[in-house]
DNA sequence: CGTTCTATTGACTCGATTCAAACTAAGTGG
DNA sequence: CCACTTAGTTTGAATCGAGTCAATAGAACG
C-alpha cells in the first residue's frame, strides 16, 4: 500500500507534463497538434528539498515553474512574524505562471517536503501562446482557477469554524489530487506539519492539533506518518461544507456539446432589489 | 466639499473608459493606436440600484462589465446563510472579466449603493485581443491584480485582528480609489453598511461597529453619512499593517526603462532549507 | 543515542460572537 | 410636513471558540 502510494507520487521523468495534461483533458478537448506544441517546450527539471524556497516575495522570475511531484505552498509573512499559507500546490499546478504578466512576485513559494519542478522560460511560453489563442486560453484559465481557489479560501477562513476550515482544506486537496490521478484510494502523502495546516487555516497550531484529533475521533480523516487517510469522504465533505464547484473541474456548461441555451445565461434580476443585502 | 465629492464620483458619460485608462496609464505606456482600439469597443451602459444583482453565482455571462461609477461587491453565501464579501470593486475595475475564460461564475456580484456599469460583449473583447498581444496582456494582468488582492484578503482575514482587518480594507479601498482619481482628499462616499464591512472582514456586525468606534476614537478614520473620511493616513496604515505592494500600482521593475539586471531576478537559495517553516 | 522537530495536553486568558434591546436615521405615504 | 415604517447603528451582558503559555511525550534524524 505504501509502496503503491509512493509509486503514485513518482514523476515519470519521460512525461513531465502528464499531470497537467491529465487535469486539462478532464475539462477540454485537445488536438494532437496542441499537445505536440506543448511537448516541445524546453523544460528544465529541478529538485527541491523540504523547506527550500522556490521563489521569494519580491523576486522577478524569468521562468515559470510547473510542479511535477510533491507539494509547494504559497505564503506570506507579515509584520509580527505570522505566516499565512495562501495555497497548497499539487502536481500539475503552475507555481508562478502569473509572472508572465505581473513581474514582481508578491508572495513566497516554498517546498513542503521534497519537490520536483519543471522550469519553462517566459519566452518559450510566450512563443507557445503566439501560435494561437488556444494555449493563451488554457494558461489564462489556469490563473483563473487559482483565483477561484483563493476566493474559496477567503470564504473558508472568513466564515467557517476551525474544524470546517481544516476539513475543507483536506477536501480541496483530495479533489485536486484525484484530478491528476493521485489519491485514488482517498489517501495521499502529506509531508506538511500541523503548524503548516494551522497557518493555512488561519488558526493556531495548538488548535489545529485539537481539530485534527476531533476529525480522527469522528472517523472522518486521519493524518499520521506523513499520510492523510480519508475514512468517511461524505461525512468529511459535510463537516467541511465542501462542494467542488469552485474547482471548475467539470466542463463548463457552454463547452458541453455545442452552445448551451444562452437565453438564460445572463439574468439581470431587477425585481430583487435589496435581496443581496440579507 | 460634498459637492466636489459627488462631482468626483460622477461618470463623464462621454468617456466611460477614463477611470480604467487613468489607472492603467499609471503602470504602463500606451500608444495612441492602443487607446483608439479600446475606445471603439461597443459599450452598453446600464445603471443598477443599491442592492441589485449584477450577476449571480452560477450565471454564464456572455458579456463583461466594467464598473464605471459606484461600488460593486463580490460575494458568496454559504450553507448556513453566512455571507462572505470577497472584494469591493471600485470604478475602473472589471467585474466579471474572468468569464472570458471561466464561463460559470462561482460567486455573485451585487451593487453597494447606486452603480453604473458598462457591458462589453465577449466577442468584442476577443476581437480586441486578437489585434495583438498588448490588450491580452492588459486584461490578463487585470485578472492577476484581482488575484493579488485576494491573496491580501486571505492574509488579512487569516492573520490580523479585527481592527487591523477593517483598517486594511479601508486602506486598500483608498489607494485604489486614488489610483483612478477619486478620494483625492482622503475621503470618499461609502454606501455600504457596517454589516457589509463585517462580512468583508470576516467578523460580526456588532464587532465591526465596535472596531469602527475605536478607529474613530483614535482619530484615524470616520465613517458617517455614507462617507469615509480618513484623518490620519499614516496611523491608519500602521494599524492596518498596510503596504500597497500587493496592488502593483507602480511600474513593475522589468518595465522601467528597458530590462532590469536579470541576474538577481531569480535566486534559488539552496542554503536556506527549513527557513521557510519558521 | 542524544538532538531537534513535531505532536499532545492542561490551565488560563482573551478576542470575538450572540442575543436582545434601545436608539437613530432614512424613507414612504397620507 | 408629520406619523409610520424600516434599515442601520449602538449598547450591555453572557458566552464561547480559539489563542497563549508552558510543559511533556513522541518521532525523526544525523
Coordinates of C-alpha atoms (C1' of nucleotides) in Angstrom, one line a residue:
Chain A
X1 CA 0.0 0.0 0.0
X2 CA 2.7 2.4 1.0
X3 CA 4.7 1.2 -2.0
X4 CA 1.8 1.9 -4.3
X5 CA 1.4 5.3 -2.8
X6 CA 4.9 6.3 -3.4
X7 CA 4.8 4.9 -6.9
X8 CA 1.8 7.0 -7.5
X9 CA 3.7 10.1 -6.4
X10 CA 6.7 9.4 -8.5
X11 CA 7.1 11.5 -11.6
X12 CA 7.6 9.6 -14.8
X13 CA 10.6 11.5 -15.9
X14 CA 9.8 11.0 -19.6
X15 CA 6.4 12.7 -19.3
X16 CA 6.7 15.7 -17.1
X17 CA 3.5 17.2 -18.4
X18 CA 1.4 14.2 -17.8
X19 CA -0.2 15.5 -14.6
X20 CA -1.1 18.8 -16.2
X21 CA -2.4 17.2 -19.3
X22 CA -4.5 14.7 -17.4
X23 CA -6.2 17.5 -15.5
X24 CA -6.7 19.6 -18.6
X25 CA -8.1 16.8 -20.6
X26 CA -10.8 16.4 -17.9
X27 CA -12.3 19.8 -18.9
X28 CA -11.5 20.4 -22.6
X29 CA -10.6 18.9 -25.9
X30 CA -7.1 18.9 -27.3
X31 CA -6.0 18.4 -30.9
X32 CA -2.8 16.3 -31.2
X33 CA -1.1 19.4 -32.6
X34 CA -1.8 21.3 -29.5
X35 CA -0.3 18.7 -27.3
X36 CA 2.7 18.4 -29.6
X37 CA 3.3 22.1 -29.4
X38 CA 3.2 21.9 -25.6
X39 CA 5.6 19.0 -25.5
X40 CA 8.2 20.7 -27.5
X41 CA 8.6 23.3 -24.7
X42 CA 12.1 23.1 -23.2
X43 CA 11.7 22.1 -19.6
X44 CA 14.4 22.3 -17.0
X45 CA 13.8 19.8 -14.2
X46 CA 15.0 20.6 -10.8
X47 CA 14.5 19.1 -7.3
X48 CA 14.0 21.0 -4.1
X49 CA 14.4 19.7 -0.6
X50 CA 11.8 20.1 2.1
X51 CA 11.5 23.7 3.2
X52 CA 13.5 25.1 0.4
X53 CA 12.3 28.2 -1.3
X54 CA 11.4 28.1 -5.0
X55 CA 11.0 31.8 -5.1
X56 CA 10.6 34.6 -2.6
X57 CA 8.5 37.7 -2.3
X58 CA 9.9 40.4 -4.4
X59 CA 11.6 38.1 -6.9
X60 CA 11.2 38.9 -10.6
X61 CA 11.4 35.4 -12.2
X62 CA 12.1 35.0 -15.9
X63 CA 10.8 31.4 -15.9
X64 CA 7.6 29.7 -14.8
X65 CA 7.6 26.6 -12.8
X66 CA 5.3 23.6 -13.2
X67 CA 5.0 21.4 -10.1
X68 CA 5.8 17.9 -11.2
X69 CA 5.9 16.0 -7.9
X70 CA 5.5 16.9 -4.3
X71 CA 3.8 19.9 -2.8
X72 CA 4.6 23.6 -2.8
X73 CA 2.9 26.3 -0.8
X74 CA 2.4 30.0 -1.4
X75 CA 3.0 32.0 1.7
X76 CA 3.3 35.5 3.0
X77 CA 4.9 36.6 6.3
X78 CA 3.5 39.7 7.9
X79 CA 4.9 42.3 10.2
X80 CA 4.9 40.5 13.5
X81 CA 6.2 37.3 12.0
X82 CA 2.9 35.5 11.5
X83 CA 2.8 33.4 8.3
X84 CA -0.2 32.8 6.1
X85 CA -0.2 29.9 3.7
X86 CA -2.2 31.1 0.8
X87 CA -2.4 27.9 -1.1
X88 CA -1.1 24.3 -1.3
X89 CA 0.0 23.4 -4.8
X90 CA -0.2 19.9 -6.2
X91 CA 1.4 18.2 -9.1
X92 CA 0.2 19.7 -12.4
X93 CA -0.2 23.2 -10.9
X94 CA 1.9 26.1 -12.2
X95 CA 3.7 27.8 -9.3
X96 CA 4.4 31.3 -10.7
X97 CA 2.6 31.4 -14.0
X98 CA 1.4 34.9 -13.2
X99 CA 4.9 36.3 -13.5
X100 CA 4.3 36.3 -17.3
X101 CA 2.1 39.3 -16.7
X102 CA 2.8 40.5 -13.2
X103 CA 6.6 40.6 -12.9
X104 CA 7.1 41.1 -9.2
X105 CA 6.2 38.1 -7.0
X106 CA 4.1 39.3 -4.1
X107 CA 4.5 36.1 -2.1
X108 CA 6.9 33.3 -1.5
X109 CA 6.9 29.8 -2.8
X110 CA 8.3 27.0 -0.6
X111 CA 8.6 23.3 -0.8
X112 CA 6.6 21.2 1.7
X113 CA 8.6 18.0 1.6
X114 CA 10.7 17.1 -1.4
X115 CA 9.6 18.5 -4.7
X116 CA 10.3 18.3 -8.4
X117 CA 9.6 21.3 -10.6
X118 CA 10.0 21.9 -14.3
X119 CA 11.1 25.4 -15.3
X120 CA 10.0 26.9 -18.5
X121 CA 11.3 30.2 -19.9
X122 CA 8.8 33.0 -20.2
X123 CA 10.0 33.3 -23.8
X124 CA 9.1 29.8 -24.6
X125 CA 5.6 30.2 -23.1
X126 CA 5.1 33.4 -25.0
X127 CA 6.0 31.7 -28.2
X128 CA 3.6 28.9 -27.5
X129 CA 0.8 31.4 -26.9
X130 CA 1.7 33.3 -30.0
X131 CA 0.9 30.2 -32.1
X132 CA -2.8 30.7 -31.5
X133 CA -5.4 31.5 -28.9
X134 CA -5.7 28.0 -27.6
X135 CA -2.8 27.9 -25.2
X136 CA -3.4 31.5 -24.1
X137 CA -6.9 30.4 -23.1
X138 CA -5.5 27.4 -21.2
X139 CA -2.9 29.3 -19.3
X140 CA -5.1 32.3 -18.6
X141 CA -7.6 29.8 -17.3
X142 CA -5.0 28.3 -15.0
X143 CA -4.6 31.6 -13.4
X144 CA -8.3 32.0 -13.0
X145 CA -8.6 28.6 -11.4
X146 CA -6.1 29.7 -8.8
X147 CA -8.1 32.8 -8.2
X148 CA -11.2 30.7 -7.7
X149 CA -9.4 28.7 -5.1
X150 CA -8.4 31.8 -3.4
X151 CA -11.9 33.0 -3.2
X152 CA -12.8 29.7 -1.7
X153 CA -10.0 30.2 0.9
X154 CA -11.4 33.6 1.8
X155 CA -14.8 32.2 2.4
X156 CA -13.3 29.3 4.3
X157 CA -11.2 31.4 6.6
X158 CA -13.7 34.2 6.9
X159 CA -16.9 32.3 7.7
X160 CA -16.2 28.8 8.9
X161 CA -15.2 27.3 12.2
X162 CA -11.8 25.8 12.7
X163 CA -13.0 22.2 12.2
X164 CA -14.7 23.0 8.9
X165 CA -11.7 25.0 7.7
X166 CA -9.3 22.2 8.2
X167 CA -11.8 19.7 6.7
X168 CA -12.3 22.0 3.7
X169 CA -8.6 22.2 3.1
X170 CA -8.3 18.4 3.1
X171 CA -11.3 18.1 0.8
X172 CA -9.9 20.5 -1.7
X173 CA -6.6 18.8 -1.8
X174 CA -8.1 15.5 -2.2
X175 CA -10.2 16.5 -5.2
X176 CA -7.3 18.2 -6.9
X177 CA -5.0 15.3 -6.3
X178 CA -7.6 12.9 -7.8
X179 CA -8.0 15.2 -10.8
X180 CA -4.3 14.4 -11.6
X181 CA -4.6 10.7 -10.9
X182 CA -3.3 10.8 -7.3
X183 CA -5.1 9.9 -4.1
X184 CA -7.2 7.3 -5.9
X185 CA -7.8 5.5 -2.7
X186 CA -8.6 8.7 -0.7
X187 CA -5.2 8.7 0.9
X188 CA -2.1 10.7 0.0
X189 CA 1.3 11.7 1.3
X190 CA 1.1 14.8 3.4
X191 CA 4.6 16.0 4.4
X192 CA 3.4 19.2 6.0
X193 CA 3.1 19.7 9.7
X194 CA 0.2 20.7 11.9
X195 CA 1.7 24.1 12.1
X196 CA 1.6 24.4 8.3
X197 CA -2.0 23.3 8.3
X198 CA -2.7 25.9 11.0
X199 CA -1.1 28.7 9.0
X200 CA -3.2 27.7 6.0
X201 CA -6.4 27.6 8.0
X202 CA -5.7 30.8 10.0
X203 CA -5.8 29.1 13.3
X204 CA -3.1 28.3 16.0
X205 CA -1.0 25.2 15.9
X206 CA -2.5 24.0 19.2
X207 CA -6.0 24.4 17.9
X208 CA -5.1 22.7 14.6
X209 CA -3.9 19.7 16.7
X210 CA -7.2 19.6 18.6
X211 CA -9.2 19.9 15.4
X212 CA -7.3 17.0 13.8
X213 CA -8.0 14.9 16.8
X214 CA -11.7 15.6 16.5
X215 CA -11.7 14.7 12.8
X216 CA -9.9 11.5 13.7
X217 CA -12.2 10.7 16.7
X218 CA -15.2 11.2 14.4
X219 CA -13.7 8.7 12.0
X220 CA -13.5 11.1 9.1
X221 CA -9.9 11.5 8.4
X222 CA -6.6 10.6 9.9
X223 CA -3.2 12.4 9.4
X224 CA -0.4 10.2 10.7
X225 CA 3.0 9.1 9.3
X226 CA 3.0 11.9 6.8
X227 CA 0.0 10.4 5.2
X228 CA -3.6 11.6 5.1
X229 CA -6.2 8.8 5.0
X230 CA -9.8 9.7 4.5
X231 CA -12.1 7.2 6.0
X232 CA -15.5 8.9 5.5
X233 CA -15.5 11.2 2.5
X234 CA -19.2 12.1 2.6
X235 CA -19.0 13.0 6.3
X236 CA -15.8 15.0 5.7
X237 CA -17.4 17.0 2.9
X238 CA -20.5 17.6 5.1
X239 CA -18.4 18.8 8.0
X240 CA -16.4 21.0 5.6
X241 CA -19.4 22.4 3.8
X242 CA -17.4 21.4 0.8
X243 CA -18.7 21.5 -2.8
X244 CA -16.2 21.1 -5.7
X245 CA -17.9 23.9 -7.7
X246 CA -15.1 26.4 -7.2
X247 CA -12.6 23.9 -8.7
X248 CA -14.3 24.1 -12.1
X249 CA -13.3 20.5 -12.7
X250 CA -16.2 19.6 -14.9
X251 CA -16.6 21.0 -18.4
X252 CA -18.1 24.4 -18.3
X253 CA -21.7 24.3 -19.4
X254 CA -21.0 26.4 -22.5
X255 CA -18.4 23.8 -23.6
X256 CA -20.5 20.7 -23.4
X257 CA -21.8 19.5 -26.9
X258 CA -22.1 22.9 -28.6
X259 CA -23.6 26.1 -27.4
X260 CA -26.0 25.9 -24.4
X261 CA -29.2 27.9 -24.5
X262 CA -27.8 31.3 -24.0
X263 CA -31.2 33.0 -23.2
X264 CA -30.7 32.0 -19.5
X265 CA -27.0 32.7 -19.4
X266 CA -27.4 36.2 -18.2
X267 CA -30.3 37.2 -16.0
X268 CA -30.5 40.8 -14.7
X269 CA -33.0 40.3 -11.8
X270 CA -34.3 43.8 -11.5
X271 CA -37.0 42.8 -9.1
X272 CA -34.7 41.6 -6.5
X273 CA -33.5 44.9 -5.1
X274 CA -32.1 44.7 -1.6
X275 CA -32.1 40.9 -1.7
X276 CA -28.4 41.0 -1.9
X277 CA -28.1 42.6 1.4
X278 CA -29.8 39.9 3.5
Chain B
X1 CA -16.8 69.9 -0.3
X2 CA -19.7 67.5 -0.6
X3 CA -20.4 68.9 -4.0
X4 CA -16.9 68.3 -5.1
X5 CA -17.1 64.8 -3.9
X6 CA -20.2 64.0 -5.7
X7 CA -18.8 65.6 -8.9
X8 CA -15.7 63.4 -8.4
X9 CA -17.9 60.4 -8.3
X10 CA -19.9 61.3 -11.4
X11 CA -19.1 59.4 -14.5
X12 CA -18.4 61.6 -17.5
X13 CA -20.7 59.8 -19.9
X14 CA -18.6 60.7 -22.9
X15 CA -15.6 58.9 -21.5
X16 CA -16.7 55.6 -19.8
X17 CA -13.1 54.2 -20.0
X18 CA -11.5 57.2 -18.3
X19 CA -11.1 55.5 -14.9
X20 CA -9.7 52.4 -16.3
X21 CA -7.3 54.2 -18.6
X22 CA -6.2 56.5 -15.8
X23 CA -5.2 53.5 -13.7
X24 CA -3.6 51.7 -16.5
X25 CA -1.5 54.7 -17.5
X26 CA 0.0 54.8 -14.1
X27 CA 1.8 51.5 -14.7
X28 CA 2.4 51.2 -18.5
X29 CA 2.8 53.1 -21.7
X30 CA 0.1 53.2 -24.4
X31 CA 0.4 54.1 -28.0
X32 CA -2.5 56.2 -29.3
X33 CA -3.5 53.3 -31.5
X34 CA -4.0 51.1 -28.5
X35 CA -6.2 53.5 -26.9
X36 CA -8.1 54.1 -30.1
X37 CA -8.7 50.3 -30.4
X38 CA -10.1 50.2 -26.9
X39 CA -12.3 53.2 -27.4
X40 CA -14.0 51.6 -30.4
X41 CA -15.4 48.8 -28.2
X42 CA -19.2 48.9 -28.2
X43 CA -20.2 49.6 -24.6
X44 CA -23.6 49.2 -23.2
X45 CA -24.1 51.5 -20.2
X46 CA -26.5 50.4 -17.5
X47 CA -27.5 51.6 -14.0
X48 CA -28.1 49.4 -11.0
X49 CA -29.9 50.4 -7.8
X50 CA -28.5 49.7 -4.4
X51 CA -28.6 46.0 -3.6
X52 CA -29.3 44.9 -7.1
X53 CA -27.5 41.9 -8.5
X54 CA -25.3 42.4 -11.5
X55 CA -24.8 38.6 -11.7
X56 CA -25.3 35.6 -9.6
X57 CA -23.4 32.5 -8.7
X58 CA -23.9 30.0 -11.5
X59 CA -24.6 32.6 -14.2
X60 CA -22.8 32.1 -17.6
X61 CA -22.5 35.7 -18.8
X62 CA -21.7 36.5 -22.4
X63 CA -20.6 40.0 -21.6
X64 CA -18.0 41.5 -19.3
X65 CA -18.9 44.5 -17.1
X66 CA -16.6 47.4 -16.4
X67 CA -17.6 49.3 -13.3
X68 CA -17.9 53.0 -14.3
X69 CA -19.3 54.6 -11.1
X70 CA -20.3 53.4 -7.6
X71 CA -19.2 50.2 -5.9
X72 CA -19.9 46.5 -6.5
X73 CA -19.0 43.6 -4.3
X74 CA -18.3 40.0 -5.0
X75 CA -19.9 37.7 -2.5
X76 CA -20.7 34.2 -1.7
X77 CA -23.3 32.8 0.6
X78 CA -22.6 29.6 2.3
X79 CA -24.7 26.8 3.7
X80 CA -26.0 28.3 6.9
X81 CA -26.7 31.6 5.3
X82 CA -23.5 33.4 6.2
X83 CA -22.2 35.8 3.6
X84 CA -18.6 36.5 2.7
X85 CA -17.8 39.6 0.7
X86 CA -14.8 38.6 -1.3
X87 CA -14.0 42.0 -2.7
X88 CA -15.2 45.6 -3.1
X89 CA -14.9 46.8 -6.7
X90 CA -14.2 50.5 -7.5
X91 CA -14.7 52.4 -10.7
X92 CA -12.3 51.2 -13.4
X93 CA -12.4 47.6 -12.2
X94 CA -13.8 44.8 -14.3
X95 CA -16.5 42.9 -12.6
X96 CA -16.6 39.6 -14.5
X97 CA -13.7 39.7 -16.9
X98 CA -12.8 36.2 -15.9
X99 CA -15.9 34.8 -17.6
X100 CA -13.9 35.2 -20.9
X101 CA -12.1 32.0 -19.9
X102 CA -14.0 30.5 -17.0
X103 CA -17.6 30.6 -18.1
X104 CA -19.5 29.8 -14.9
X105 CA -19.5 32.5 -12.2
X106 CA -18.6 31.0 -8.8
X107 CA -19.8 34.0 -6.9
X108 CA -22.4 36.8 -7.0
X109 CA -21.9 40.4 -7.9
X110 CA -24.1 43.0 -6.2
X111 CA -24.3 46.8 -6.1
X112 CA -23.4 48.6 -2.9
X113 CA -25.3 51.8 -3.5
X114 CA -26.2 53.0 -7.0
X115 CA -23.9 51.8 -9.7
X116 CA -23.1 52.4 -13.3
X117 CA -21.6 49.6 -15.4
X118 CA -20.6 49.3 -19.0
X119 CA -21.2 45.9 -20.6
X120 CA -18.9 44.7 -23.4
X121 CA -19.6 41.6 -25.4
X122 CA -17.1 38.8 -25.0
X123 CA -16.8 38.8 -28.8
X124 CA -15.7 42.4 -28.9
X125 CA -13.1 41.8 -26.2
X126 CA -11.8 38.7 -28.0
X127 CA -11.5 40.8 -31.2
X128 CA -9.6 43.5 -29.4
X129 CA -7.2 40.9 -28.0
X130 CA -6.8 39.3 -31.4
X131 CA -5.3 42.5 -32.7
X132 CA -2.1 41.9 -30.9
X133 CA -0.7 40.8 -27.6
X134 CA -0.9 44.2 -25.9
X135 CA -4.6 44.1 -24.7
X136 CA -4.3 40.4 -23.9
X137 CA -1.5 41.3 -21.6
X138 CA -3.5 44.2 -20.0
X139 CA -6.7 42.2 -19.5
X140 CA -4.9 39.1 -18.2
X141 CA -3.0 41.4 -15.9
X142 CA -6.3 42.8 -14.6
X143 CA -7.3 39.3 -13.5
X144 CA -3.9 38.9 -11.9
X145 CA -4.3 42.1 -9.9
X146 CA -7.6 40.8 -8.6
X147 CA -5.9 37.6 -7.6
X148 CA -3.2 39.6 -5.8
X149 CA -5.9 41.5 -3.9
X150 CA -7.5 38.2 -2.9
X151 CA -4.2 36.9 -1.6
X152 CA -4.0 40.0 0.5
X153 CA -7.6 39.4 1.7
X154 CA -6.6 35.9 2.8
X155 CA -3.7 37.2 4.8
X156 CA -5.8 39.9 6.2
X157 CA -8.6 37.7 7.4
X158 CA -6.3 34.8 8.4
X159 CA -3.7 36.6 10.4
X160 CA -4.9 40.0 11.6
X161 CA -7.1 41.1 14.4
X162 CA -10.4 42.7 13.7
X163 CA -9.2 46.3 14.0
X164 CA -6.4 45.8 11.6
X165 CA -8.7 43.9 9.2
X166 CA -11.1 46.7 8.9
X167 CA -8.4 49.3 8.7
X168 CA -6.7 47.3 6.0
X169 CA -9.9 47.2 3.9
X170 CA -10.2 50.9 4.2
X171 CA -6.6 51.5 3.2
X172 CA -6.9 49.2 0.2
X173 CA -10.0 51.0 -1.0
X174 CA -8.4 54.4 -0.5
X175 CA -5.4 53.5 -2.6
X176 CA -7.4 52.0 -5.3
X177 CA -9.8 55.0 -5.5
X178 CA -6.9 57.4 -5.6
X179 CA -5.4 55.4 -8.5
X180 CA -8.5 56.3 -10.5
X181 CA -8.6 59.9 -9.4
X182 CA -11.1 59.6 -6.6
X183 CA -10.7 60.1 -2.9
X184 CA -8.1 62.8 -3.6
X185 CA -8.7 64.4 -0.2
X186 CA -8.7 61.0 1.6
X187 CA -12.5 60.9 1.9
X188 CA -14.9 59.1 -0.3
X189 CA -18.6 58.0 -0.5
X190 CA -19.2 54.7 1.3
X191 CA -22.7 53.5 0.8
X192 CA -22.1 50.1 2.4
X193 CA -23.3 49.2 5.9
X194 CA -21.4 48.1 8.9
X195 CA -22.8 44.7 8.2
X196 CA -21.2 44.7 4.7
X197 CA -17.9 45.7 6.2
X198 CA -18.2 42.9 8.8
X199 CA -18.9 40.3 6.1
X200 CA -15.9 41.5 4.2
X201 CA -13.7 41.4 7.2
X202 CA -15.0 38.1 8.5
X203 CA -16.2 39.5 11.8
X204 CA -19.7 40.0 13.3
X205 CA -21.7 43.2 12.7
X206 CA -21.6 44.1 16.3
X207 CA -17.8 43.8 16.4
X208 CA -17.4 45.8 13.3
X209 CA -19.4 48.5 15.0
X210 CA -17.0 48.4 18.0
X211 CA -14.0 48.4 15.8
X212 CA -15.2 51.4 13.8
X213 CA -15.8 53.3 17.0
X214 CA -12.2 52.5 18.1
X215 CA -10.9 53.8 14.8
X216 CA -12.9 56.9 15.2
X217 CA -11.9 57.4 18.8
X218 CA -8.2 57.1 17.9
X219 CA -8.8 59.8 15.3
X220 CA -7.8 57.6 12.3
X221 CA -10.9 57.4 10.3
X222 CA -14.5 58.2 10.5
X223 CA -17.5 56.5 8.6
X224 CA -20.6 58.7 8.9
X225 CA -23.2 59.9 6.5
X226 CA -22.3 57.3 3.9
X227 CA -18.8 58.9 3.7
X228 CA -15.5 57.7 4.9
X229 CA -13.1 60.4 6.0
X230 CA -9.5 59.5 6.8
X231 CA -8.0 61.8 9.3
X232 CA -4.6 60.1 10.0
X233 CA -3.5 58.1 7.0
X234 CA -0.1 57.1 8.3
X235 CA -1.6 55.9 11.6
X236 CA -4.3 54.0 9.8
X237 CA -1.7 52.3 7.6
X238 CA 0.3 51.4 10.6
X239 CA -2.7 50.0 12.5
X240 CA -3.7 48.1 9.3
X241 CA -0.2 46.8 8.7
X242 CA -0.8 48.1 5.2
X243 CA 1.6 48.3 2.4
X244 CA 0.5 49.0 -1.2
X245 CA 2.8 46.3 -2.7
X246 CA 0.1 43.8 -3.5
X247 CA -1.7 46.4 -5.6
X248 CA 1.1 46.5 -8.1
X249 CA 0.3 50.2 -8.7
X250 CA 3.9 51.2 -9.6
X251 CA 5.5 50.1 -12.8
X252 CA 6.9 46.7 -12.4
X253 CA 10.7 46.8 -12.2
X254 CA 11.2 45.0 -15.5
X255 CA 9.1 47.6 -17.4
X256 CA 11.0 50.7 -16.3
X257 CA 13.4 52.0 -18.9
X258 CA 14.4 48.7 -20.5
X259 CA 15.4 45.4 -19.0
X260 CA 16.5 45.4 -15.4
X261 CA 19.5 43.4 -14.3
X262 CA 18.2 39.9 -14.6
X263 CA 21.0 38.2 -12.8
X264 CA 19.2 38.8 -9.5
X265 CA 15.8 38.1 -10.8
X266 CA 15.7 34.5 -9.8
X267 CA 17.5 33.4 -6.7
X268 CA 17.4 29.7 -5.7
X269 CA 18.6 29.9 -2.1
X270 CA 19.7 26.4 -1.5
X271 CA 21.3 27.2 1.7
X272 CA 18.1 28.2 3.4
X273 CA 16.5 24.9 3.9
X274 CA 13.8 24.8 6.6
X275 CA 13.9 28.6 6.8
X276 CA 10.5 28.6 5.1
X277 CA 9.0 26.7 8.0
X278 CA 9.7 29.2 10.8
Chain C
dC1 C1' 21.9 7.9 21.2
dG2 C1' 21.3 12.4 22.0
dT3 C1' 19.4 16.4 19.5
dT4 C1' 15.8 18.5 17.2
dC5 C1' 11.5 18.8 15.3
dT6 C1' 6.7 17.7 15.8
dA7 C1' 2.6 16.3 18.3
dT8 C1' -0.1 16.5 22.5
dT9 C1' -2.1 18.1 26.9
dG10 C1' -3.9 21.2 30.5
dA11 C1' -4.9 25.7 32.5
dC12 C1' -5.8 30.2 31.8
dT13 C1' -6.9 34.2 29.0
dC14 C1' -8.9 36.9 25.6
dG15 C1' -10.9 38.4 21.3
dA16 C1' -15.0 38.0 19.3
dT17 C1' -19.9 36.2 19.0
dT18 C1' -24.5 36.0 20.3
dC19 C1' -28.7 37.7 22.0
dA20 C1' -31.6 41.2 23.0
dA21 C1' -32.9 45.7 23.5
dA22 C1' -32.7 50.6 22.6
dC23 C1' -31.7 54.2 19.7
dT24 C1' -31.2 56.9 15.3
dA25 C1' -31.6 58.0 10.6
dA26 C1' -33.9 57.5 6.4
dG27 C1' -37.7 56.7 3.5
dT28 C1' -42.8 56.4 2.5
dG29 C1' -47.3 57.6 2.2
dG30 C1' -51.2 60.1 4.0
Chain D
dC1 C1' -44.8 68.1 6.7
dC2 C1' -45.6 64.8 10.1
dA3 C1' -46.6 59.8 11.6
dC4 C1' -45.3 55.5 10.5
dT5 C1' -42.1 52.0 9.0
dT6 C1' -37.9 50.1 8.1
dA7 C1' -33.0 49.8 7.9
dG8 C1' -29.0 50.6 10.2
dT9 C1' -26.3 51.7 14.4
dT10 C1' -25.2 51.4 19.2
dT11 C1' -25.0 49.3 23.9
dG12 C1' -24.6 45.8 27.6
dA13 C1' -24.3 41.1 29.4
dA14 C1' -23.3 36.5 29.0
dT15 C1' -20.9 33.1 26.5
dC16 C1' -17.7 30.6 23.6
dG17 C1' -14.3 29.5 20.3
dA18 C1' -9.8 29.9 19.8
dG19 C1' -5.2 31.7 21.4
dT20 C1' -1.3 31.7 24.6
dC21 C1' 1.8 29.7 27.7
dA22 C1' 4.2 26.0 29.3
dA23 C1' 5.4 21.5 30.0
dT24 C1' 5.6 16.7 28.3
dA25 C1' 5.6 13.0 25.1
dG26 C1' 6.9 11.0 20.9
dA27 C1' 9.3 10.7 16.1
dA28 C1' 12.8 11.6 13.1
dC29 C1' 17.4 12.4 12.0
dG30 C1' 22.3 12.8 11.9

